[in-house]
Coordinates of C-alpha atoms and ligand atoms in Angstrom, one line a residue:
X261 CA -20.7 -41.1 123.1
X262 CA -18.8 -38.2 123.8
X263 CA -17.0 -37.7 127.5
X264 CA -19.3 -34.9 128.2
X265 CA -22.6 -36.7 127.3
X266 CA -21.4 -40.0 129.5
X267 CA -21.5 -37.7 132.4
X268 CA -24.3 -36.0 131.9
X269 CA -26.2 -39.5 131.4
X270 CA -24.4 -40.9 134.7
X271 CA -25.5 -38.1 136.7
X272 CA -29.1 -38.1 135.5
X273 CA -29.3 -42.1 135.9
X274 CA -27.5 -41.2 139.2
X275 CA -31.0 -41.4 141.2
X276 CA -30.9 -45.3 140.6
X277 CA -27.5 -45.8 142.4
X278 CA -29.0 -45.2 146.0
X279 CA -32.6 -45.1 147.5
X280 CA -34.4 -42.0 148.8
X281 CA -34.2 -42.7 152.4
X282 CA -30.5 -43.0 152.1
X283 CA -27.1 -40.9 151.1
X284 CA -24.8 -42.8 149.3
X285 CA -22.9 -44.0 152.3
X286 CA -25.9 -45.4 153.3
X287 CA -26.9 -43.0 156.5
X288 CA -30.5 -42.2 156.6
X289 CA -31.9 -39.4 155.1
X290 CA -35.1 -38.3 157.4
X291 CA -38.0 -37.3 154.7
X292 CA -40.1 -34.1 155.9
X293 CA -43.0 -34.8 153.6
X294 CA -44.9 -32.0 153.2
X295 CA -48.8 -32.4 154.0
X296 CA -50.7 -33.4 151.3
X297 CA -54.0 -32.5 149.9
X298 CA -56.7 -32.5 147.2
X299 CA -58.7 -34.9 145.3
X300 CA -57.4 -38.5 145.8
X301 CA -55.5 -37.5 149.2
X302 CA -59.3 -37.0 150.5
X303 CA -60.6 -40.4 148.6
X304 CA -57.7 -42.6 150.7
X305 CA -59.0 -40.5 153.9
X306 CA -62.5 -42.1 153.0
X307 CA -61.2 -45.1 152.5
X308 CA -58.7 -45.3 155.0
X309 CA -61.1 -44.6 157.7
X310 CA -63.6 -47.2 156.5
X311 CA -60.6 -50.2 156.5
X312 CA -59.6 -48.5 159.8
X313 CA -63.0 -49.1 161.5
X314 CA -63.7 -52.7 159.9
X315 CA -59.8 -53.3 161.1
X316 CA -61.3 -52.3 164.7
X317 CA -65.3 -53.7 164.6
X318 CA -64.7 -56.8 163.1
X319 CA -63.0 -59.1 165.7
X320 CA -66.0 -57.7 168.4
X321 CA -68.5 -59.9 166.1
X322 CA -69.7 -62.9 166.2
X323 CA -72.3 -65.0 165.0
X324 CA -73.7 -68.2 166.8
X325 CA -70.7 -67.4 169.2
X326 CA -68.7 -68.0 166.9
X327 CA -65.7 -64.8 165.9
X328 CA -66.5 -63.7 162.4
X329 CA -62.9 -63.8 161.7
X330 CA -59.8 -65.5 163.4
X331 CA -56.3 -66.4 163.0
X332 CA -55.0 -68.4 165.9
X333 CA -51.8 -69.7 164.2
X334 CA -50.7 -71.1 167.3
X335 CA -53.8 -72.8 168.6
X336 CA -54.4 -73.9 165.0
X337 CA -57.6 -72.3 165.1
X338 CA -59.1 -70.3 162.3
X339 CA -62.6 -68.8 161.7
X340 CA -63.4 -67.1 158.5
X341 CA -67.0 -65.2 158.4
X342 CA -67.9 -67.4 161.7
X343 CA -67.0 -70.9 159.9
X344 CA -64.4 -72.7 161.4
X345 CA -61.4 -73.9 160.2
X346 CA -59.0 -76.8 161.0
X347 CA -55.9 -78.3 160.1
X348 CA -57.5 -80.8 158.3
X349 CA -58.6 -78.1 155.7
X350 CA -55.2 -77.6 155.1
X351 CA -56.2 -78.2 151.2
X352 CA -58.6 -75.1 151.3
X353 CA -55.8 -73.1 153.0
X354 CA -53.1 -74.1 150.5
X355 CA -55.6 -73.0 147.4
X356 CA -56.9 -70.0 149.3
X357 CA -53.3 -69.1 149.5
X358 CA -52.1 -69.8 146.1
X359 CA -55.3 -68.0 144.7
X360 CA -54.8 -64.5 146.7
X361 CA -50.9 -65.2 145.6
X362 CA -52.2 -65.1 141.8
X363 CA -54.8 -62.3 142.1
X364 CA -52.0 -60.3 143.9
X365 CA -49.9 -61.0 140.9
X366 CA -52.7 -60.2 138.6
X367 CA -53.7 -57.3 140.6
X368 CA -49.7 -56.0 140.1
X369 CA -49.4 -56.6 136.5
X370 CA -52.8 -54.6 135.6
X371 CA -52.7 -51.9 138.2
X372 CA -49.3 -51.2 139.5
X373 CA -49.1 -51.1 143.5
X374 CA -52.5 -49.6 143.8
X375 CA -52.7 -52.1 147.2
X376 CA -49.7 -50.3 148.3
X377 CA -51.1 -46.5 148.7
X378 CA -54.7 -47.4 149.7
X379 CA -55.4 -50.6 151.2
X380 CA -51.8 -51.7 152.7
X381 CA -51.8 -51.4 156.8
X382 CA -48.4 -49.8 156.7
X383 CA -49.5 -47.2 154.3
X384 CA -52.5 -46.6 156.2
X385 CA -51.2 -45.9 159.5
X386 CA -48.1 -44.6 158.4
X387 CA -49.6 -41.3 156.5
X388 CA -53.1 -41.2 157.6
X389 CA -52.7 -41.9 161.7
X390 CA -48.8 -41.3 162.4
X391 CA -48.0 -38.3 159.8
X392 CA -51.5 -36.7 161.1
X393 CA -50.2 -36.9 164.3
X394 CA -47.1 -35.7 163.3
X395 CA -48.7 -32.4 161.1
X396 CA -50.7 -31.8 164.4
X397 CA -47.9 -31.6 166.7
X398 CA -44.9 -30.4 164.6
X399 CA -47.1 -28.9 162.2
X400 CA -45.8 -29.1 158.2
X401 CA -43.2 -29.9 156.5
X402 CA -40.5 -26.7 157.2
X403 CA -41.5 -26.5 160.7
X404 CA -40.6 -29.8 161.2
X405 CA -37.3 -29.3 159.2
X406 CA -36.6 -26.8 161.6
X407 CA -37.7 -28.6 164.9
X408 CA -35.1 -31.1 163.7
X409 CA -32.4 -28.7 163.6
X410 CA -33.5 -26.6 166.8
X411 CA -31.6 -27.4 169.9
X412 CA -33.3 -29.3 172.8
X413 CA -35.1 -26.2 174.3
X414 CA -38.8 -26.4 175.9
X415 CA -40.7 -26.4 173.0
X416 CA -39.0 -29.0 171.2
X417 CA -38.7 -31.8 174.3
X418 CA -42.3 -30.9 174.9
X419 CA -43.5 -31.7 171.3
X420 CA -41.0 -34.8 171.1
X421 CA -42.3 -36.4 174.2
X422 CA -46.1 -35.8 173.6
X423 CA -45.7 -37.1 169.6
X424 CA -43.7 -40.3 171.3
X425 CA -46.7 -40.7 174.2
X426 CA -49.2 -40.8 171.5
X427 CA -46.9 -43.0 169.3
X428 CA -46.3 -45.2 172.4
X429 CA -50.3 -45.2 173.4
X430 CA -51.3 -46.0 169.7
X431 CA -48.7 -48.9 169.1
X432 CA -49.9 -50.4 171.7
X433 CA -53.7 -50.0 170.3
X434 CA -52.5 -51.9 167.1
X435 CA -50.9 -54.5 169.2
X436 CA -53.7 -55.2 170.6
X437 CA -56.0 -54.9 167.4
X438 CA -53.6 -57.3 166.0
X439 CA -53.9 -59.7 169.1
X440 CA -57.7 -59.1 169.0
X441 CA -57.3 -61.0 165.3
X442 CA -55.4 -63.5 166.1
X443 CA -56.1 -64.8 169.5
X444 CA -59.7 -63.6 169.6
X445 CA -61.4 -61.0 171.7
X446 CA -61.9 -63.4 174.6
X447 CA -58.7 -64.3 175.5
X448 CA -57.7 -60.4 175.0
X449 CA -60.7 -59.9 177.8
X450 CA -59.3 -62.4 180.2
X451 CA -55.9 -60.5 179.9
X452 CA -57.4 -57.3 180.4
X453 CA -59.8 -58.8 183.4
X454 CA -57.6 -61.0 184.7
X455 CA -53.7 -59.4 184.7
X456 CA -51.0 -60.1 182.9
X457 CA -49.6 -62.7 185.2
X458 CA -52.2 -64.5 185.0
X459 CA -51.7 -64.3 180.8
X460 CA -47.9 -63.1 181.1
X461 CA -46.8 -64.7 177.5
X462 CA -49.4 -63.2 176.0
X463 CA -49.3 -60.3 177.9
X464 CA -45.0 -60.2 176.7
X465 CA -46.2 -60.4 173.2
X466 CA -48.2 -57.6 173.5
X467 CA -45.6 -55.7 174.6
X468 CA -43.0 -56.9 171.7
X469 CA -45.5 -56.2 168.8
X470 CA -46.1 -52.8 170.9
X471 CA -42.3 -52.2 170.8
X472 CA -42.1 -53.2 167.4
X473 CA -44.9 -51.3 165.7
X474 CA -43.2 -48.0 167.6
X475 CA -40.2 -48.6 166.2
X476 CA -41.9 -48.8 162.6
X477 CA -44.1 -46.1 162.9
X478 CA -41.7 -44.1 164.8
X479 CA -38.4 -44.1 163.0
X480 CA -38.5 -47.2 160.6
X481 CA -41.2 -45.7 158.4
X482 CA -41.2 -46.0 155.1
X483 CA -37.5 -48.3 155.0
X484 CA -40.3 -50.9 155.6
X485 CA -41.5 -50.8 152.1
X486 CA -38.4 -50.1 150.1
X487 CA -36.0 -52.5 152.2
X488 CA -38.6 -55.2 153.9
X489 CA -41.7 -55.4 152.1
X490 CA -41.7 -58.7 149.6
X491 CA -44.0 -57.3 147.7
X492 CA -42.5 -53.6 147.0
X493 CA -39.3 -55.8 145.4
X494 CA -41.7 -58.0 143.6
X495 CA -43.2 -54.9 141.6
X496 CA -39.6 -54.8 139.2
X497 CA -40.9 -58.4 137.7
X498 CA -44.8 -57.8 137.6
X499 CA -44.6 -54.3 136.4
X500 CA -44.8 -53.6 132.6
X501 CA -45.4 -51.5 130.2
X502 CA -49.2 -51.7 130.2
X503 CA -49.1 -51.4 133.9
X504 CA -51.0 -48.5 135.3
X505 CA -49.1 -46.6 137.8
X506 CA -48.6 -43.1 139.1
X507 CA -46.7 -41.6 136.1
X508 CA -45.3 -38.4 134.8
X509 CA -46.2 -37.3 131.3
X510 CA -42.8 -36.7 130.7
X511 CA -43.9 -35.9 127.1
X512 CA -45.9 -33.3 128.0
X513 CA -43.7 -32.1 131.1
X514 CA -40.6 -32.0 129.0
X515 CA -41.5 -31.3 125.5
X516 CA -38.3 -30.5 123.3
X517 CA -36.9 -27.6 125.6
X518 CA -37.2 -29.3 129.1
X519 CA -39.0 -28.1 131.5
X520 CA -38.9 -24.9 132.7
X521 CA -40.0 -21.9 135.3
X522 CA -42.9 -20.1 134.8
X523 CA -43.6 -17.3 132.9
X524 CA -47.0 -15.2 133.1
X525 CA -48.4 -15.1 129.4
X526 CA -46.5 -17.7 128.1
X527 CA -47.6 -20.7 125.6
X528 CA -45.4 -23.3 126.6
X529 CA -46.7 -25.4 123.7
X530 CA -45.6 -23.4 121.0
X531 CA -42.2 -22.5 122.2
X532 CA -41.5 -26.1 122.9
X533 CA -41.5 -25.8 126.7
X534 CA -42.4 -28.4 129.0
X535 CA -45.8 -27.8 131.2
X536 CA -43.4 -28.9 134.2
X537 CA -42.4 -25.4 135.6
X538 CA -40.1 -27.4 138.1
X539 CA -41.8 -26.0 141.5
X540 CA -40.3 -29.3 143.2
X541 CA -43.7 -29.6 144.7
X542 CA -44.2 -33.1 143.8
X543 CA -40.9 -34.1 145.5
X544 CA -41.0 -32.6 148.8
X545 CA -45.2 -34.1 148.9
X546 CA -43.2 -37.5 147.9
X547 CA -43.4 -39.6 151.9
X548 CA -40.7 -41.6 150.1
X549 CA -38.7 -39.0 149.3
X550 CA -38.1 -40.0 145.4
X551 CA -38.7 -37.5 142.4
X552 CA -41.8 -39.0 140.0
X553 CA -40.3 -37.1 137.2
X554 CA -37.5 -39.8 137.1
X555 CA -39.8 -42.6 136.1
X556 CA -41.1 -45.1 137.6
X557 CA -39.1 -46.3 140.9
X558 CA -39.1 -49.1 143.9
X559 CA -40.0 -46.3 146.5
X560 CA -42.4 -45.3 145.0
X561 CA -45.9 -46.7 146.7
X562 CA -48.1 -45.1 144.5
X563 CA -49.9 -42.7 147.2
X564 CA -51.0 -40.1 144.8
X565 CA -49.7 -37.3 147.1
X566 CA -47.5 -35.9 144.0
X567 CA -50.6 -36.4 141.4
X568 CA -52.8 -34.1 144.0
X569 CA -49.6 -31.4 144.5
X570 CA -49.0 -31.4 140.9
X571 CA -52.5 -31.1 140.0
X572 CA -53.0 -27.9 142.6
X573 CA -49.9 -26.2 140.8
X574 CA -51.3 -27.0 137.1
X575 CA -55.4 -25.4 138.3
X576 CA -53.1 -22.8 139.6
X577 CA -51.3 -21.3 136.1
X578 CA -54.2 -22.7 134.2
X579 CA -52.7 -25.8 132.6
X580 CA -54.5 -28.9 132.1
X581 CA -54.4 -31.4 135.2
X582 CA -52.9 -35.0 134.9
X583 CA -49.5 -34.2 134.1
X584 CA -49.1 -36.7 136.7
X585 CA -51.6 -39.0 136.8
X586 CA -52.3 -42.7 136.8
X587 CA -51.7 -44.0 133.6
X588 CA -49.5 -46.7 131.9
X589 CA -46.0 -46.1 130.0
X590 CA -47.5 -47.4 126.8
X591 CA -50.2 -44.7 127.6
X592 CA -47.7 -42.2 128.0
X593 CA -45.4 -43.0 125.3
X594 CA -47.4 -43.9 122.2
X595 CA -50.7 -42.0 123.7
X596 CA -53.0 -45.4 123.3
X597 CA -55.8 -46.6 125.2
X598 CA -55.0 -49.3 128.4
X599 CA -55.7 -52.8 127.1
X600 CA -55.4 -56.3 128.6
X601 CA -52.5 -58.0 127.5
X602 CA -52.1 -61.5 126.6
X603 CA -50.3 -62.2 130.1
X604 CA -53.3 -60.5 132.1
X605 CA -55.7 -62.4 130.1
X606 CA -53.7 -66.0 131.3
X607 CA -53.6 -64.6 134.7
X608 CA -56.9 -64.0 134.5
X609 CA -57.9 -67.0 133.7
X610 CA -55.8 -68.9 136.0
X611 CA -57.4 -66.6 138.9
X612 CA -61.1 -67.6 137.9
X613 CA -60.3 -71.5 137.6
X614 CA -58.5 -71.2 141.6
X615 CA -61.7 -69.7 142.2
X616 CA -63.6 -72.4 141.1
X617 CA -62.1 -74.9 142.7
X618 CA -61.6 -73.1 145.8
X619 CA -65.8 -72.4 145.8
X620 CA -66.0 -75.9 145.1
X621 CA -63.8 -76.8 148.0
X622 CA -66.0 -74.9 150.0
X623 CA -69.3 -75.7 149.2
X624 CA -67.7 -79.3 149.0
X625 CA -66.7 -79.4 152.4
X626 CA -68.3 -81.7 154.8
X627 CA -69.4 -80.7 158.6
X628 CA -67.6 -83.2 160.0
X629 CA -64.6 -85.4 159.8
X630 CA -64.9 -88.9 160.5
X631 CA -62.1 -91.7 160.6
X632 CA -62.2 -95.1 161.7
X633 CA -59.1 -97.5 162.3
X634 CA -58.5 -101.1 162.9
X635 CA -57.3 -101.4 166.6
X636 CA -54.1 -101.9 166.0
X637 CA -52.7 -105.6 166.7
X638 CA -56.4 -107.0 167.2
X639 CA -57.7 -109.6 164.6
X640 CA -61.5 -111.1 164.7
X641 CA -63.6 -112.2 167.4
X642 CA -66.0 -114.9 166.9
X643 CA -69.1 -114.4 168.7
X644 CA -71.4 -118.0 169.2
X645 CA -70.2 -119.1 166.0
X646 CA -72.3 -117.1 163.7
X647 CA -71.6 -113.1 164.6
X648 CA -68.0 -111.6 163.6
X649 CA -67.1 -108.6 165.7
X650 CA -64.0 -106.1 164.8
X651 CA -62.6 -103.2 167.2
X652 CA -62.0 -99.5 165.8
X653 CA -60.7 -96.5 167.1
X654 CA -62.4 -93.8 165.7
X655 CA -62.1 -90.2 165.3
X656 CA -64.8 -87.4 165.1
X657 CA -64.2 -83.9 164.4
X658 CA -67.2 -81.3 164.9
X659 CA -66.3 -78.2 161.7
X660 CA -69.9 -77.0 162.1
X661 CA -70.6 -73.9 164.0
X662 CA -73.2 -75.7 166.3
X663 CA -72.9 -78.2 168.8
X664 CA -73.8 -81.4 167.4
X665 CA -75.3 -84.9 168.4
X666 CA -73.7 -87.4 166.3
X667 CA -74.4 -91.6 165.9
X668 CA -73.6 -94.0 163.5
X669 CA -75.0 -96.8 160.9
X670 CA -73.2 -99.5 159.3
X671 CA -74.5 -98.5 155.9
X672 CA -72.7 -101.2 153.6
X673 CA -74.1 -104.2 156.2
X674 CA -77.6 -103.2 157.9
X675 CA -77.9 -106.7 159.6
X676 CA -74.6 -105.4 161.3
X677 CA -74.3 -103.2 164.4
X678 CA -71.9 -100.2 166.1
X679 CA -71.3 -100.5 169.3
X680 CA -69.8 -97.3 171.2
X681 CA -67.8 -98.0 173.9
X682 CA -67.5 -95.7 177.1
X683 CA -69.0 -93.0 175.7
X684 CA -72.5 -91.8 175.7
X685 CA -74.6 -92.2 172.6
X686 CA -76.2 -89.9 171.1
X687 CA -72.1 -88.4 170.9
X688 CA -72.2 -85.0 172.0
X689 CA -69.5 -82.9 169.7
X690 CA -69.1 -78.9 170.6
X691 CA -68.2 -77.1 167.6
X692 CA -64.7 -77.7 166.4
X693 CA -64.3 -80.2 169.2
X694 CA -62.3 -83.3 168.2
X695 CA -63.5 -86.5 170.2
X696 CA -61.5 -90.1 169.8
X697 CA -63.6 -93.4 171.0
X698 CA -63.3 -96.8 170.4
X699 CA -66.3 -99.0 168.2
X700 CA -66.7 -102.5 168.3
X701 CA -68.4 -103.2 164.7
X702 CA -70.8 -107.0 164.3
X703 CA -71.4 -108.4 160.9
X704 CA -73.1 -111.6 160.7
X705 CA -71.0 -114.2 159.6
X706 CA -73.3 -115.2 157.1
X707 CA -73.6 -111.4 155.5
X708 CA -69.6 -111.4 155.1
X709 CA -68.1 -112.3 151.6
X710 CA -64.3 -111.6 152.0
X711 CA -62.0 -111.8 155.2
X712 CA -61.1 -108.3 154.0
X713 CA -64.7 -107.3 154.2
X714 CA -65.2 -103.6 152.9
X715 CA -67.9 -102.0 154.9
X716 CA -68.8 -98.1 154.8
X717 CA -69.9 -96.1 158.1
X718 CA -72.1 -93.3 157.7
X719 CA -72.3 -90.5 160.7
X720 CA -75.7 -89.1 161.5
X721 CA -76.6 -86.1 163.0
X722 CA -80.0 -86.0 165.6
X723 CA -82.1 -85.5 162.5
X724 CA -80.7 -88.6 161.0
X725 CA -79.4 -86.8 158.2
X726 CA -75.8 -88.3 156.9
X727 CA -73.1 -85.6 157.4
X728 CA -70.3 -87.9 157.0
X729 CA -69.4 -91.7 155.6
X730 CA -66.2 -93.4 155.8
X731 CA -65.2 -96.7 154.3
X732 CA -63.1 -99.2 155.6
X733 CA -62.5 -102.5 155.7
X734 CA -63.4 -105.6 158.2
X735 CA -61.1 -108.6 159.3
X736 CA -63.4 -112.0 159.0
X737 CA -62.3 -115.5 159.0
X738 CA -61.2 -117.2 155.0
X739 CA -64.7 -118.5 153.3
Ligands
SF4_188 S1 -45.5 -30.6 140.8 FE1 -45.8 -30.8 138.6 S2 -45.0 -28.8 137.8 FE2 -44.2 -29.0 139.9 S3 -42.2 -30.0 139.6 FE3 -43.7 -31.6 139.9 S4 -44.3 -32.2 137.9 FE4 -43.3 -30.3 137.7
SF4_189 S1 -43.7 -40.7 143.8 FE1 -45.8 -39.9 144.1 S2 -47.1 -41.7 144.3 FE2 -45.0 -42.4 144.5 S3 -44.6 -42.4 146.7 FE3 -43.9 -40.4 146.0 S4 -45.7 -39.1 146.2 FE4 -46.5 -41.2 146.4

């Protein structure tokens, strides 16, 4: 390859040697994305809003009085649609996990980083709450450009301080939406009701996540996805060929000529010119600040805002649409049809048999969790001669959403009894409540076969219905 050629390759390729958001000496490069509008700009509205208000509604309901969704990490408390959830269902957790780890990688290989530009919170409040704001106040893209270079006069302190209130006022409405999910509307309540001394760590993590989602929203923006997100640096793996993303035709855009500016009258086709007439409006739309026409890159969160620009410019001179568009690079290349590929199919089937067993799990899971234990350091007591009686600690864990009333039945020995000690009988467990007693358990001697005598327990519920058994074993003397 010629001198000449080497350069001109290194200077196109040059794009992939830095990130949008940044010059080469890696200062920030502030992107003034220009508003965007059209087709799928007003579908992520739609949809935007409706994640928005579920974000908002859905930690003020609760069935039974129990939250339809919770995430107490610290309190180890979790609901999920009003059933709750417990350490001991750590097994559920770790295949819920591992399955929405799978359908994410699934999801990725088939449709690009479709989460990304419509269903990710960062996206969401990034363009559709903070950039609104932004559009409002500053209005679009060149009078913000030249805000930014205006001197602190009047109008621009007053427009910076009422964008920074609202900023300020609305990170501290996520904080608390976020709180609201985690700890639970009540305790959120109590904080507002009662003060934040009375709640001050709480009330100090409210004002951290505040601080930090102002600083995201604020100046951070989209770094978050090119230099935090996991996920955004995952796509290099899971993307393929057969990957649908937003992509530029860059067969049609370029043709043999290139692409070039537009000329009344003229049939690009035929003269070999691209349809791309280079009006750059697909770059300055771009919230990451990349150029599409450069393929496929990390920044990019597939938001559509350059399909919708570039769509507007093609209605405009009369050209067909989609020159970008969603579509895979197989699609674009060798003009074929999308088609699952022998890795989505795997994937695929992975994801349905982690969904199996995770239903099962489910549906397998019983309402209460029962454990009984040999005191320790006790052995057998003989009681006149003929009755054999063994202490246990036991354990009872309510995981239905109801208060229950709860007694027990020596299943394997019916001549035998349970004896509850200290505690009132029927036991009276609140949902999720946890309650420890002691048991003394009588066999008679005569109905035991082995001095390690296996016996099973069952737990009842008031209807005498069995919700839980639990097998042990019972000390007795040699036969
Ligand atoms: S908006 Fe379309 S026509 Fe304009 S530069 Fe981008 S790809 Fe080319
Ligand atoms: S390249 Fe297009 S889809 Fe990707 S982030 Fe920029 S505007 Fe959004």
């Amino acid at each position: 390859m010629s001198d000449e050629n080497k350069k001109l390759e290194e200077e196109l390729e040059s794009f992939r040697n830095s990130i949008g958001t940044a010059d080469r000496s890696g200062n920030r490069k502030w992107v003034f994305a220009k508003k965007p509008s059209g087709k799928y700009y007003n579908y992520r509205t739609i949809v935007s809003w409706v994640l928005l208000s579920m974000l908002l509604i859905l930690p003020f309901i609760k069935i039974n009085g129990n939250p339809l969704f919770k995430f107490d990490v610290i309190q180890r408390e979790f609901y999920i649609f009003s059933y709750p959830f417990f350490t001991s269902d750590f097994k559920i957790f770790a295949i819920g996990m591992i399955t929405s780890i799978v359908f994410i990688i699934l999801f990725t290989v088939v449709y690009g980083r479709i989460f990304c530009g419509w269903i990710c919170p960062q996206t969401i409040f990034l363009e559709m709450v903070f950039r609104k704001i932004e559009f409002l106040i500053d209005g679009d893209r060149n009078k913000q450009i030249k805000l930014a270079k205006q001197k602190w006069d009047e109008e621009k302190i007053r427009k910076r301080l009422l964008k920074w209130t609202i900023y300020a006022v609305i990170s501290f409405i996520i904080a608390n939406i976020l709180f609201a999910w985690v700890i639970g509307i009540d305790a959120l309540r109590s904080l507002i009701v009662e003060g934040p001394i009375a709640h001050m760590s709480t009330f100090v993590g409210l004002i951290i996540f505040t601080g930090l989602f102002y600083f995201v929203f604020t100046w951070f923006r989209e770094q978050a996805c090119v230099l935090v997100c996991p996920y955004g640096r995952l796509q290099g793996v899971l993307i393929d060929k057969k990957t649908i993303i937003v992509a530029y035709d860059y067969k049609r855009g370029e043709r043999e000529k290139g692409r070039a500016r537009f000329k009344r009258g003229q049939n690009r086709a035929e003269e070999g010119v691209g349809d791309c007439i280079d009006c750059n409006n697909c770059v300055i739309v771009c919230p990451t600040g990349i150029d599409i026409r450069n393929g496929t890159q990390l920044e990019c969160v597939n938001c559509t805002a350059c399909i919708d620009a570039c769509d507007e410019v093609m209605t405009k001179i009369k050209l067909p649409t989609g020159l970008i568009r969603y579509a895979s690079e197989e699609e674009i290349v060798e003009n074929k049809k999308f088609k699952f590929s022998p890795r989505m199919i795997a994937y695929t089937a992975i994801l349905v048999i982690l969904l199996g067993v995770l239903t099962s799990l489910l549906f397998m899971r019983s309402e209460v969790n029962s454990k009984f234990l040999r005191e320790p350091g006790t052995d057998y007591q003989v009681v006149n001669e003929s009755i054999i009686t063994n202490e246990f600690q036991f354990n009872l864990q309510n995981k239905t959403k109801s208060t229950e009333q709860m007694h027990f039945n020596l299943k394997s020995h019916p001549s035998g009894t349970i004896e509850v000690i200290g505690l009132p009988i029927p036991l009276l467990i609140q949902p999720g409540q946890q309650i420890e007693g002691k048991a003394v358990i009588s066999i008679p001697l005569k109905d035991i076969s082995s001095y390690k005598e296996g016996i099973e327990i069952e737990v009842l519920n008031e209807n005498d219905k069995v919700i839980d058994t639990y097998k042990t074993s019972f000390a007795a003397p040699f036969k």
